[in-house]
Structures are given as C-alpha cells and as structure tokens.
Short mmCIF file of C-alpha atoms and ligand atoms in Angstrom, two decimals:
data_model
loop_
_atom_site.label_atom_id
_atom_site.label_comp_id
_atom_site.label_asym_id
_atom_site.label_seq_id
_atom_site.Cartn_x
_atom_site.Cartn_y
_atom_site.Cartn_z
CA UNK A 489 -28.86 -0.90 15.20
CA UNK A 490 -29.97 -4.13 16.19
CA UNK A 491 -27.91 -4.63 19.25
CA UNK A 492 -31.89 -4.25 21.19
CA UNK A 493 -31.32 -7.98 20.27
CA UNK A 494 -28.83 -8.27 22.51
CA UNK A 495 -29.80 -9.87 26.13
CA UNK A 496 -31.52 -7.45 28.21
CA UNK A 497 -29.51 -7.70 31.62
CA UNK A 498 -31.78 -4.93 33.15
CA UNK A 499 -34.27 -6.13 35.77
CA UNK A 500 -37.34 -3.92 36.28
CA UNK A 501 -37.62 -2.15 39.65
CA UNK A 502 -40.72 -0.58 40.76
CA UNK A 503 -41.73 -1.14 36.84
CA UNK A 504 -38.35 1.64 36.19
CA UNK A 505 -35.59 -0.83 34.26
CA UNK A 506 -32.32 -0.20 36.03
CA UNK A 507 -30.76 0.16 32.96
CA UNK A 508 -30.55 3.76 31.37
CA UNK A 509 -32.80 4.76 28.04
CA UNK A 510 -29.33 5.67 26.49
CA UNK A 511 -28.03 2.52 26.93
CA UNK A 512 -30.98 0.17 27.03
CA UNK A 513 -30.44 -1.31 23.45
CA UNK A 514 -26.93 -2.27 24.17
CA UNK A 515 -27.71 -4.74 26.58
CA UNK A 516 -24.48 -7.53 25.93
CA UNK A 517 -22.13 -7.19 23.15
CA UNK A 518 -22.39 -9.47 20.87
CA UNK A 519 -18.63 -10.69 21.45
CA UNK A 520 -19.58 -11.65 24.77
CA UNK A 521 -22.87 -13.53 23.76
CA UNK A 522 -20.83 -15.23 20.92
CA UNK A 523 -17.86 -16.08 22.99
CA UNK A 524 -19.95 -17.14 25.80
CA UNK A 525 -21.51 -19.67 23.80
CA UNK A 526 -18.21 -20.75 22.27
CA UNK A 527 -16.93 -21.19 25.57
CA UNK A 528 -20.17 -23.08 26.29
CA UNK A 529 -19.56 -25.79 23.24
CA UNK A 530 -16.12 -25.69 23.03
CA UNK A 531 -15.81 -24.42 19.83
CA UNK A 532 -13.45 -22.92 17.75
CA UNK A 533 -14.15 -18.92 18.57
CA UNK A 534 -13.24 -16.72 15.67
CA UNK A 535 -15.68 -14.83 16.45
CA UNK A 536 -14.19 -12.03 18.80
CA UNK A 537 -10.98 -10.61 17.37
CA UNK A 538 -7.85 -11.13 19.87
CA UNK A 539 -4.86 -13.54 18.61
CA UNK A 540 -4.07 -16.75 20.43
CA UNK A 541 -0.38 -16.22 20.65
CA UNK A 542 1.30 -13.33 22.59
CA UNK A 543 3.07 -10.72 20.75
CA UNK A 544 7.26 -9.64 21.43
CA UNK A 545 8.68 -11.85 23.89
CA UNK A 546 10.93 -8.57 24.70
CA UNK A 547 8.11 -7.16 25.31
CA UNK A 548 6.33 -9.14 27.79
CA UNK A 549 9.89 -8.76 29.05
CA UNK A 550 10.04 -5.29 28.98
CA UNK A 551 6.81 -5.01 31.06
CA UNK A 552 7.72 -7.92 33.70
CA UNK A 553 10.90 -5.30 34.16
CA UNK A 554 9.03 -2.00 34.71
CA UNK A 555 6.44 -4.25 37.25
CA UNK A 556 9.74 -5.45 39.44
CA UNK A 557 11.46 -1.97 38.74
CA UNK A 558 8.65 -0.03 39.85
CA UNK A 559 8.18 1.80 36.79
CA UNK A 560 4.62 2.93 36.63
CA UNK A 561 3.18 0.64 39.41
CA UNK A 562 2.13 4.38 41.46
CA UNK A 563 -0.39 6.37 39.11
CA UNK A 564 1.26 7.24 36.34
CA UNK A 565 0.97 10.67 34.92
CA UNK A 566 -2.83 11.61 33.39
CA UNK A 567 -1.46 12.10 29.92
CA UNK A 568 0.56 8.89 29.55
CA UNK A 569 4.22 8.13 31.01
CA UNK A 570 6.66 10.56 28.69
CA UNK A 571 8.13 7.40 27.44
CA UNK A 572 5.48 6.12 25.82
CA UNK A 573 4.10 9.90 24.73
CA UNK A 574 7.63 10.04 23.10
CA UNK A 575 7.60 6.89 21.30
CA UNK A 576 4.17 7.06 19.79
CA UNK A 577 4.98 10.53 18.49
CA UNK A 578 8.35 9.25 16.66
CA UNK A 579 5.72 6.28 15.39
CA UNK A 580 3.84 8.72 13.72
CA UNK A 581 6.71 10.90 12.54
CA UNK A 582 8.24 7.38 11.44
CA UNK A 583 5.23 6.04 9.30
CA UNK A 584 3.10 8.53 8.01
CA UNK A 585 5.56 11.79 8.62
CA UNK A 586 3.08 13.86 10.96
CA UNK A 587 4.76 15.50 14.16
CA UNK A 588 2.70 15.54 17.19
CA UNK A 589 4.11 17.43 20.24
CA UNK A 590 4.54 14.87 22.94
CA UNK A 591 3.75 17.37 25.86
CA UNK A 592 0.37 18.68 24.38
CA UNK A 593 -0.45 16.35 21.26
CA UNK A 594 -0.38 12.75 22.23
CA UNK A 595 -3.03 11.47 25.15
CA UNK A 596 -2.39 8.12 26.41
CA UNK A 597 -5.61 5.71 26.89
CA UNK A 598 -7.21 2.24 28.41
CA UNK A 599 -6.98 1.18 24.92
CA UNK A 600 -8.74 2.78 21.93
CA UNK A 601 -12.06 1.90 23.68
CA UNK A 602 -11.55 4.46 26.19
CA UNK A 603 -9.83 6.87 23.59
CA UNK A 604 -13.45 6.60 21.41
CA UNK A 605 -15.45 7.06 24.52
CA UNK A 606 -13.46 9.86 26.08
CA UNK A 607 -13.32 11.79 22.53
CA UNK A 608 -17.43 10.85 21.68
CA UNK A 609 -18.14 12.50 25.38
CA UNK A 610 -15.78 15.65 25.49
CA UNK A 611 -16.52 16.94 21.41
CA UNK A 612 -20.57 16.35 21.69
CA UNK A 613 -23.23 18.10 22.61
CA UNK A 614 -26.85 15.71 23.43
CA UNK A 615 -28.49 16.55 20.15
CA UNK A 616 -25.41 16.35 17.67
CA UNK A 617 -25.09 14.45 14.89
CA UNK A 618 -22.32 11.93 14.20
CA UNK A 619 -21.86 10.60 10.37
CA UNK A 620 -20.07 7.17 11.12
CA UNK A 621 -19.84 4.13 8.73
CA UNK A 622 -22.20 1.12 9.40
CA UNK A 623 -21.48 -1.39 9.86
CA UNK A 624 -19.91 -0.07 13.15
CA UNK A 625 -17.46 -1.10 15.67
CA UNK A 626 -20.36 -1.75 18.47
CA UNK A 627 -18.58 0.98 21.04
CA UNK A 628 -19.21 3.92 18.49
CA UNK A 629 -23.15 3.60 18.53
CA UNK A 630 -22.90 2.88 22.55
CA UNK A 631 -20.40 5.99 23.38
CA UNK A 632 -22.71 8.28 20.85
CA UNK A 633 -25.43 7.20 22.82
CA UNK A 634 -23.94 8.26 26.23
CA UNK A 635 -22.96 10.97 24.84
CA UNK A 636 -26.79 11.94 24.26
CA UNK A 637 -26.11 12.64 20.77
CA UNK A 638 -27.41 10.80 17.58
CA UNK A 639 -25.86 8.47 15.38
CA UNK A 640 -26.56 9.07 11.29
CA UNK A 641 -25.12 5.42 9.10
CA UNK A 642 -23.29 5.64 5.82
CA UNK A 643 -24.13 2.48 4.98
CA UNK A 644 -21.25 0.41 3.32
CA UNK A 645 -22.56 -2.05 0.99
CA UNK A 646 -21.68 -5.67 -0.33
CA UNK A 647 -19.82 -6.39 -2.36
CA UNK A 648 -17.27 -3.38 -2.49
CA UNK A 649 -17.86 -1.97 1.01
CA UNK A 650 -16.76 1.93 -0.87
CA UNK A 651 -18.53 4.58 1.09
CA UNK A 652 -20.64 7.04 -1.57
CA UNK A 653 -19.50 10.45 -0.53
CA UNK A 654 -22.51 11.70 -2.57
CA UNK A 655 -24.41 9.56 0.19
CA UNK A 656 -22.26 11.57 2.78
CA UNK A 657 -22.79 15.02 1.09
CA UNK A 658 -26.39 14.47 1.53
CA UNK A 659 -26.22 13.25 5.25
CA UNK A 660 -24.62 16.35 6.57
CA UNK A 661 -27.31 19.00 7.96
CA UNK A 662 -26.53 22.14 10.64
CA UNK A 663 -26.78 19.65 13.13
CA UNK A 664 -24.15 17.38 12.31
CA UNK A 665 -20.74 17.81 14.36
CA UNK A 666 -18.35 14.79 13.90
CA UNK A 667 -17.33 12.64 11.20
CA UNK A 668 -16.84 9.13 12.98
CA UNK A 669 -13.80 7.23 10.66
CA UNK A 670 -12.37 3.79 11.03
CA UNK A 671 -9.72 2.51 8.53
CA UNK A 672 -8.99 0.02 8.52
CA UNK A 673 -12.42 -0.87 8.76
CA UNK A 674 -13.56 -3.68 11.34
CA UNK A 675 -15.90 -5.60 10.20
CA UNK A 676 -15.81 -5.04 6.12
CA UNK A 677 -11.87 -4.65 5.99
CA UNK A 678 -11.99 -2.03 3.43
CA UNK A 679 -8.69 0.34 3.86
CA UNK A 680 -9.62 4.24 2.77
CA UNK A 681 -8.17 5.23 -0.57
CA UNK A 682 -6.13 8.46 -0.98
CA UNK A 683 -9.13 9.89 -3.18
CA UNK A 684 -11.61 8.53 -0.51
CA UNK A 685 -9.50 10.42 2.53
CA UNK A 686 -9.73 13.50 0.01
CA UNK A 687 -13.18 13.38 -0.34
CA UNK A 688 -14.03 13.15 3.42
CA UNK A 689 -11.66 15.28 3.82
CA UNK A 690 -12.91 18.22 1.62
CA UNK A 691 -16.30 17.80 3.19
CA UNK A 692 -15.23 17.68 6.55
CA UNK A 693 -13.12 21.52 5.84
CA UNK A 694 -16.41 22.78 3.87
CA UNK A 695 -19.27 21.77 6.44
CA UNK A 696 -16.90 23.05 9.42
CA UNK A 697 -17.00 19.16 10.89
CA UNK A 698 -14.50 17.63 13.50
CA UNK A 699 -13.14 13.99 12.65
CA UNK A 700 -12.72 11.03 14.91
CA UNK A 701 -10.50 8.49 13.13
CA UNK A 702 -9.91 4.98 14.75
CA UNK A 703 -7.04 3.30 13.03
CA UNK A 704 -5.84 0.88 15.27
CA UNK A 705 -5.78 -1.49 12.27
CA UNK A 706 -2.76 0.42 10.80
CA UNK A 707 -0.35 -2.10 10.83
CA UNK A 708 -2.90 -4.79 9.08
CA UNK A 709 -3.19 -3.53 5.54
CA UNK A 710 -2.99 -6.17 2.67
CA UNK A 711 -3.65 -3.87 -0.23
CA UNK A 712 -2.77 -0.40 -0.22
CA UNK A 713 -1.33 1.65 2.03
CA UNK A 714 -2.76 3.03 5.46
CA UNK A 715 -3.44 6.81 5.08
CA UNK A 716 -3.83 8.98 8.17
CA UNK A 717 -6.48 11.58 7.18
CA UNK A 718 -4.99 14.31 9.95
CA UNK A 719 -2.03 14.40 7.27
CA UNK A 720 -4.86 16.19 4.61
CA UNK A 721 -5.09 19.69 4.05
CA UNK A 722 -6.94 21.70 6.63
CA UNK A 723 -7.49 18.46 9.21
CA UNK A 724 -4.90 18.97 11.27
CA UNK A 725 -7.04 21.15 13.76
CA UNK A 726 -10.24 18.74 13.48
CA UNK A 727 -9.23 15.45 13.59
CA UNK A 728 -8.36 13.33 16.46
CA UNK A 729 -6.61 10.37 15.39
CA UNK A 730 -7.18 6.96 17.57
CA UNK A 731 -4.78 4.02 17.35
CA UNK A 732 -4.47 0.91 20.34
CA UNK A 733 -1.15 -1.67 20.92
CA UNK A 734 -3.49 -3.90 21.13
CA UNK A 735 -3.76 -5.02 17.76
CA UNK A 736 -0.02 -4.14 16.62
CA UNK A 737 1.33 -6.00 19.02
CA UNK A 738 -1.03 -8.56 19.93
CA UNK A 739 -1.41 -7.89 23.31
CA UNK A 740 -5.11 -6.89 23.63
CA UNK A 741 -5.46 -7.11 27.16
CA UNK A 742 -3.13 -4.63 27.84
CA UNK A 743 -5.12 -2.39 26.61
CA UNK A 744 -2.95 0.47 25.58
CA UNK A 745 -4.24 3.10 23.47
CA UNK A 746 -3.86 6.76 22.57
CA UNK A 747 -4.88 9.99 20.74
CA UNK A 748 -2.90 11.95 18.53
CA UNK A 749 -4.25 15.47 17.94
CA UNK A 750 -4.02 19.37 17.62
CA UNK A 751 -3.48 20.43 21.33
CA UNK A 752 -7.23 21.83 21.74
CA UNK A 753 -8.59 18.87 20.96
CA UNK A 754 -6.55 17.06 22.60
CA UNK A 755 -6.55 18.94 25.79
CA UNK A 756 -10.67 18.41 25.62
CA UNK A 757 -9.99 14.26 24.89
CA UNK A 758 -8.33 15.12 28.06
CA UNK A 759 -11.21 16.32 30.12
CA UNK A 760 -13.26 13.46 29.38
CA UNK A 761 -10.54 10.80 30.35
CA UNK A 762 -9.68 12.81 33.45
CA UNK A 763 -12.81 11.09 34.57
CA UNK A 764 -13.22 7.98 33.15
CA UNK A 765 -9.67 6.42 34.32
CA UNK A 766 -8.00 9.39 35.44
CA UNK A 767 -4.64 7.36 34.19
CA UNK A 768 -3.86 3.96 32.40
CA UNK A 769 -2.54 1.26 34.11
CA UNK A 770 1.33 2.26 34.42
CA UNK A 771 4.33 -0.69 33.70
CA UNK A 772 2.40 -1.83 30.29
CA UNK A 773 3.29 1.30 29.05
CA UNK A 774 6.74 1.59 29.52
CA UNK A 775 6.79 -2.01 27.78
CA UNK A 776 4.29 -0.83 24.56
CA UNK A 777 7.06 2.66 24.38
CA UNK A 778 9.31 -0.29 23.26
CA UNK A 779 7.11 -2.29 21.08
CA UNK A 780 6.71 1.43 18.93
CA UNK A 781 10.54 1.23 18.34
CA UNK A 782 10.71 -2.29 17.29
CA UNK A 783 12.07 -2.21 13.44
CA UNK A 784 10.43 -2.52 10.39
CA UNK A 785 11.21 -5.71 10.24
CA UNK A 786 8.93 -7.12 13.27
CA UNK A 787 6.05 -4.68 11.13
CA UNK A 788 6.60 -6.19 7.78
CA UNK A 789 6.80 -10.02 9.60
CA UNK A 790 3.69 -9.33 11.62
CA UNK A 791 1.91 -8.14 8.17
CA UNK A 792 3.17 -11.24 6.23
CA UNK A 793 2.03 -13.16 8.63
CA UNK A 794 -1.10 -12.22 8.97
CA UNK A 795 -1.60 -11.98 4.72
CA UNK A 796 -0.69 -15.94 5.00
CA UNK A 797 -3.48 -16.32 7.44
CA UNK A 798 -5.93 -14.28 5.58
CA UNK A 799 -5.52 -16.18 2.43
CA UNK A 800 -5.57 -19.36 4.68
CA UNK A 801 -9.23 -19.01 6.34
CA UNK A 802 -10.19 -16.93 2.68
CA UNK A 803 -9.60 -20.36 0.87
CA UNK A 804 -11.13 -22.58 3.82
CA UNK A 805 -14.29 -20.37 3.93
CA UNK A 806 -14.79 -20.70 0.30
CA UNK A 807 -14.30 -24.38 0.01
CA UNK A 808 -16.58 -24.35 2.73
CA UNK A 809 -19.28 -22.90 0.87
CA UNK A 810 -19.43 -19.29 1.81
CA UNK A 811 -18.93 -16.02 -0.37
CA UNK A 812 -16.01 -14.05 0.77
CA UNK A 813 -15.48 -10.55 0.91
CA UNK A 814 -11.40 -10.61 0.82
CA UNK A 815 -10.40 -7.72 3.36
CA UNK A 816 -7.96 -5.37 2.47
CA UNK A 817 -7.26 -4.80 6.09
CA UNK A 818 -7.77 -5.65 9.47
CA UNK A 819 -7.85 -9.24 10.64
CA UNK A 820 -11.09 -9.85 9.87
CA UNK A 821 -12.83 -11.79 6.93
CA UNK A 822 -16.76 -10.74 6.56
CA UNK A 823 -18.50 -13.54 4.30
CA UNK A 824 -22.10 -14.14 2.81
CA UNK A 825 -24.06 -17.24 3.80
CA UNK A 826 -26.83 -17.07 1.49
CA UNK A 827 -24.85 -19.67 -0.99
CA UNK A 828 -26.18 -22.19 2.28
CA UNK A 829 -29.36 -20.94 1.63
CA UNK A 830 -29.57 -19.27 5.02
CA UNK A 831 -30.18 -15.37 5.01
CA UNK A 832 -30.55 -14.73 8.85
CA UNK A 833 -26.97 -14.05 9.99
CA UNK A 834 -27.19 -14.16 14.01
CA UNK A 835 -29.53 -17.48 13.99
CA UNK A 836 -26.84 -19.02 11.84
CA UNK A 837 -23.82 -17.51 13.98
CA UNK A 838 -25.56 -18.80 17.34
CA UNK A 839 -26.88 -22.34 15.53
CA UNK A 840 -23.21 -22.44 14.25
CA UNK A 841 -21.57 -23.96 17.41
CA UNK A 842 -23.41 -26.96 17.49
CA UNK A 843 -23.89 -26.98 13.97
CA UNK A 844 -19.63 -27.63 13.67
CA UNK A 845 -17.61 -26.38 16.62
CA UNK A 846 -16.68 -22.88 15.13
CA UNK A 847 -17.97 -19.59 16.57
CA UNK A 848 -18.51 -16.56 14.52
CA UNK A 849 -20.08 -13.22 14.97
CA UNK A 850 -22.59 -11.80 12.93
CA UNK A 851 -22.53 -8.43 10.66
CA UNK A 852 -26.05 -7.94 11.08
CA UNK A 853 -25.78 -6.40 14.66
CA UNK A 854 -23.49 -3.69 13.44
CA UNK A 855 -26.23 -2.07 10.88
CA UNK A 856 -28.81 0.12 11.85
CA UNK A 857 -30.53 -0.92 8.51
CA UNK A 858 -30.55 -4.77 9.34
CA UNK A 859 -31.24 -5.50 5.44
CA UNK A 860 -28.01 -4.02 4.59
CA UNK A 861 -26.11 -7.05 6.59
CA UNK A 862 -28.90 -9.58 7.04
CA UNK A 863 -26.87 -12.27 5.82
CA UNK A 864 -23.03 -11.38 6.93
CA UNK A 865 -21.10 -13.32 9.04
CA UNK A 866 -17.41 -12.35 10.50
CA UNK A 867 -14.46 -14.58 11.07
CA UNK A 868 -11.27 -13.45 12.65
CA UNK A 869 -8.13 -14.96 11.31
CA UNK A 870 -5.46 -14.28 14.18
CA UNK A 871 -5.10 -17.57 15.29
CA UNK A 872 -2.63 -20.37 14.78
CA UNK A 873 -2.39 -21.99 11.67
CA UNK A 874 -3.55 -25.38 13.32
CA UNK A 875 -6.32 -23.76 14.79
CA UNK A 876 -7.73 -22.21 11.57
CA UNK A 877 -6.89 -25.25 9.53
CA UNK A 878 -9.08 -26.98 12.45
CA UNK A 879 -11.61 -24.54 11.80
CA UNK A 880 -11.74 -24.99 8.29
CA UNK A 881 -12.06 -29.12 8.23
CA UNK A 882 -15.51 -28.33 10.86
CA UNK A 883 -16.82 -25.52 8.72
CA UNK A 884 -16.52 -27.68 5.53
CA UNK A 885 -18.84 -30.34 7.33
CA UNK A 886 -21.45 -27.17 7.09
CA UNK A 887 -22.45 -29.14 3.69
CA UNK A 888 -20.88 -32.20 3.90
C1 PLP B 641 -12.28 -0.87 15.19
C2 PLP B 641 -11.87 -1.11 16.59
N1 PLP B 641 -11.66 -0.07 17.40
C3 PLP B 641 -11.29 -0.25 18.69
C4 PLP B 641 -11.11 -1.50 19.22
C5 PLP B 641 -10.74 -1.64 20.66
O1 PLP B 641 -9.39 -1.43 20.86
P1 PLP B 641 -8.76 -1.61 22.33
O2 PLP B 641 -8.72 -3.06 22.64
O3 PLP B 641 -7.41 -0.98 22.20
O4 PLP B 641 -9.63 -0.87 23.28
C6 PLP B 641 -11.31 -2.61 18.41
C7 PLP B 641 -11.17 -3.96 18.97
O5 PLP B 641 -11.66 -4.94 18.45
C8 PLP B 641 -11.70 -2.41 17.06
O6 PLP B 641 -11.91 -3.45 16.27
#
C-alpha cells in the first residue's frame, strides 16, 4: 500500500524513529492530508466522506435529553447500554431476519473504527494472513498491521470492481485466518451479489476461515439489495458482522458502532475493546437506540436522497470530463482521470485545490499494487445540493 507516501510525522531520536515499524508506513491518512489542504484553499472537500447536514432532529434531541437526564454521562456498561444492544438486535431481526442475543451477541463500539481494530487485534495471531479487498478502507491495512499479522489484496479492478473468487481460491494458504469483507464497498461502491456472498461464503466454510464484514454502508445501496453474509450457511459461528450510525444517520462524529456475532466471537471482540475504550461514550447511545427504530420511511427517504445526489455529482463529473464508475452503494463516486490526460491520481488530487476549489481523495493510496488504481480519484456526494452543484460548475473549469 502506498500510504509510505503519506507524511512521515516520526522524528528520529538517537537515529531510532519514534514511530513503530508496524505503523511506520501509515504516517497521516490521506483524509487528513486532503482535508487539510482543502481547509488550506478553501475548497470544496469531497474528499473525506461525512455529510454537511445533521441527521434526525429527534435525534440530536434524543441525545441533548439523555446528556441533561443523566443517561449514560457515568461509564456506561462495557458491552453497550441495553438500550441500544436491544435496538440494534431488532435492526437486524427487522432487515435482514438474523437474531442476535442482545446479552452475548451484540458489542457496542467507538464507531466501526474501533469495532475493525478491536476484532483485527483479538482474532489474529502476528504471522496470520488476512484476504481483504483492495482497494481498502485505510484502517484495515493499519489495524492488520498492529495486529502483527499480514495483509494479502484481492485486487478489484476497473471497470466492474467484481472480486474473482478463482483469484481468492488461489490466495488462501495454511496461513491464512480471516476473510476481511466490506459491502458496501468504500471506495469502488460495488454492493456483494447473492452468488458473490455464496462464493465467499463456501470458501470461507471449506478453508476453516473466520470473516470480518464491515457494512456500515447498509443503508446506501442503489442497486440491489444489501446481503449480510452471517445469514449464509455455516457463517454464523465465523463471521463478525461490523456496522456504525455514523453513516445511517449522518452523525459521524458520534461515532457509534457495533458488532453483531456468535457469542465466542463476540466475547473475544470483547477482550480487545476492554482495552482500547473500555466503554463508548454513554448519552449518544441512548439517542442512536432511537435512530434504529425510526420507520422505514426515514430509510427509504435517506436512500432516495442520496440516489438524487449520486446521479447529481455522476452527471457533473462526466460533463466535467472524467470517466465514472457509477456506485452501486455507498456515498462515494470513484472516477478515472486519464480522459484529462493525467494518470497520477494523488498529484492530481493535491494539484486539484488550486487547480478549481474542489478537494478529492485519491484511489491510488488504497492499493497495495499502485498500477491497479494509478489513475482513480474519489468524490463523496453527501453534501447539499448547492454545494455539489458548486462543485460541479469549478470541476467543469478543469477543461474549460
Ligand atoms: C468502509 C468504512 N468502514 C468504517 C468507517 C468508519 O466508521 P466510523 O466512523 O463508524 O468509525 C468508514 C468511514 O468512512 C468506512 O468508510
């Protein structure tokens, strides 16, 4: 992975960097370089992926009233305040029809950050090998690497993004212990098919492998359905299932997450957090125990509204030049710049800025095999219409 690009914020002591060998490569995420410099030029930042309205309005209410009632502003209990425990099990039972025990199934988490890094560290052993898709989510390579174990890319390729389960067959040795999921993928957007699910699935039972799935895109699928693969055959007792509020209900800096699971695996998710956090910060999760039981209709609205905005940056990015990659899911649109004739993706995403006020990210960083996304660039679209419409009149100067 190319995040060694990333600025090295180590400074050498006695010719020793302070920084860890694990974790030297990971230096600044690119989020934080990219949104620095938007911040910098006051540009238009779709680069890092959080909305720029607040979610529920009950919501926020519901948390302002646990704050003044005292709900939660003590430690909390480790596993999550029963509320919330309770409501993201009838969630589950709700959408996808899986039943999770609330007292020994459901693990609540500072966000799905923290549930990736707590599962990574309590199911590996230094020396394992994790299968996970590339381009990643940049936590996955950074928690595998604390974790002392080693990451091995399925590489998803433009234009479909379909992982080759052939590919996958042939990447699995003795050593390999965890399949590493995300669908709805961030950055490609591709959504797992039923037959895809199957696949992994099937290998996952025959090679004896546990599965970490991080779905906290459920809510943002545009074509198909979302799929939970602990629903297959024989992965209810290897997979631990990862979603966040933060994305559902557009409040990100809450940072709400959990873990759904078979109680052993759970119970080890456990271990790990025990130690990271010890809890999650307590009122925002009496409030996101609410959000769960909003109706379908505030789901279907959300989704809608998100589609609209999709299709809206989709058709500015393509007047504007670029080749689009329309996302099934996620809010994320990953694009091709080569039609400007430029192939390197991060000198375009940091020349971008004062090229025409926007701020993107680019794919590049997420690939181990930097040929496979040399030329990708990714632009969030949860932001106000205005401000995308904004964002597509700059970008269209790109060739003007
Ligand atoms: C794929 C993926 N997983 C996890 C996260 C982090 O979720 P949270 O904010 O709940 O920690 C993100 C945020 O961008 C993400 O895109």
């Amino acid at each position: 992975m190319t995040q060694g690009r990333a600025t090295q914020e180590t400074s050498e002591q006695e010719g020793r960097p302070l920084l860890n060998r694990r974790l030297a490569a990971f230096g600044t995420t690119i989020f934080a370089e990219m949104s620095a410099l938007a911040l910098r030029t006051g540009s238009i930042n779709l680069g890092q992926g959080f909305p720029d309205t607040d979610g529920p309005e009950e919501i926020r209410e519901a948390a302002v009233r646990a704050l003044r009632d005292g709900r939660g502003n003590q430690y909390p209990p480790g596993p999550g305040v029963p509320e919330l425990r309770a409501a993201v099990a009838a969630h589950q039972e709700r959408f996808y029809g899986l039943s999770w025990s609330p007292e020994t199934e459901i693990l609540v988490t500072t966000g799905a950050t923290e549930a990736i890094a707590a599962s990574l560290l309590a199911l590996l052993e230094p020396g394992d090998e994790v299968i996970a898709f590339e381009p990643y989510y940049d936590s996955y390579a950074a928690c595998i690497a604390m974790a002392g174990a080693r990451r091995v890319p399925l590489t998803l390729r433009a234009p479909g993004f379909r992982p080759d389960l052939d590919e996958l067959r042939s990447l699995i040795t003795p050593r390999t212990r965890l399949l590493l999921l995300n669908t709805p993928h961030n950055p490609t957007g591709t959504v797992l098919t039923p037959d895809e699910l199957s696949g992994i699935a099937a290998l996952a039972v025959e090679h004896d492998l546990l599965v970490v799935t991080d779905e906290v895109y459920e809510h943002l699928v545009f074509t198909g359905a979302h799929h939970p693969i602990a629903a297959l055959p024989g992965m209810r007792g290897r997979t631990v299932s990862i979603s966040s509020a933060g994305k559902t209900f557009s409040y990100t800096g809450w940072k709400v997450g959990w873990v759904t699971g078979d109680a052993a695996l759970v119970a080890a998710v456990r271990s790990a957090k025990q130690y990271l956090t010890f809890v999650s910060g307590g009122p925002f999760q009496y409030a996101i125990a609410e959000a769960l039981a909003l109706p379908d209709t505030f789901f279907t609205g959300f989704l809608a509204d998100m589609h609209r905005k999709r299709d809206l940056l989709a058709t500015g990015l393509r007047a504007a030049g670029f080749q689009v990659y329309e996302p099934e899911g996620t809010y994320f649109i990953t694009t091709d710049i080569a039609p400007f004739g430029d192939e390197d993706a991060y000198a375009f995403c940091r020349a971008l800025p004062e090229r025409c006020g926007v701020a993107a990210v680019p794919n590049s960083v997420f690939y181990d095999d930097p040929e496979a996304g040399r030329s990708q660039v990714r632009f969030t679209f949860c932001k106000k219409d205005e401000v995308l419409e904004e964002a597509v009149t700059r970008l269209g100067r790109l060739t003007g």
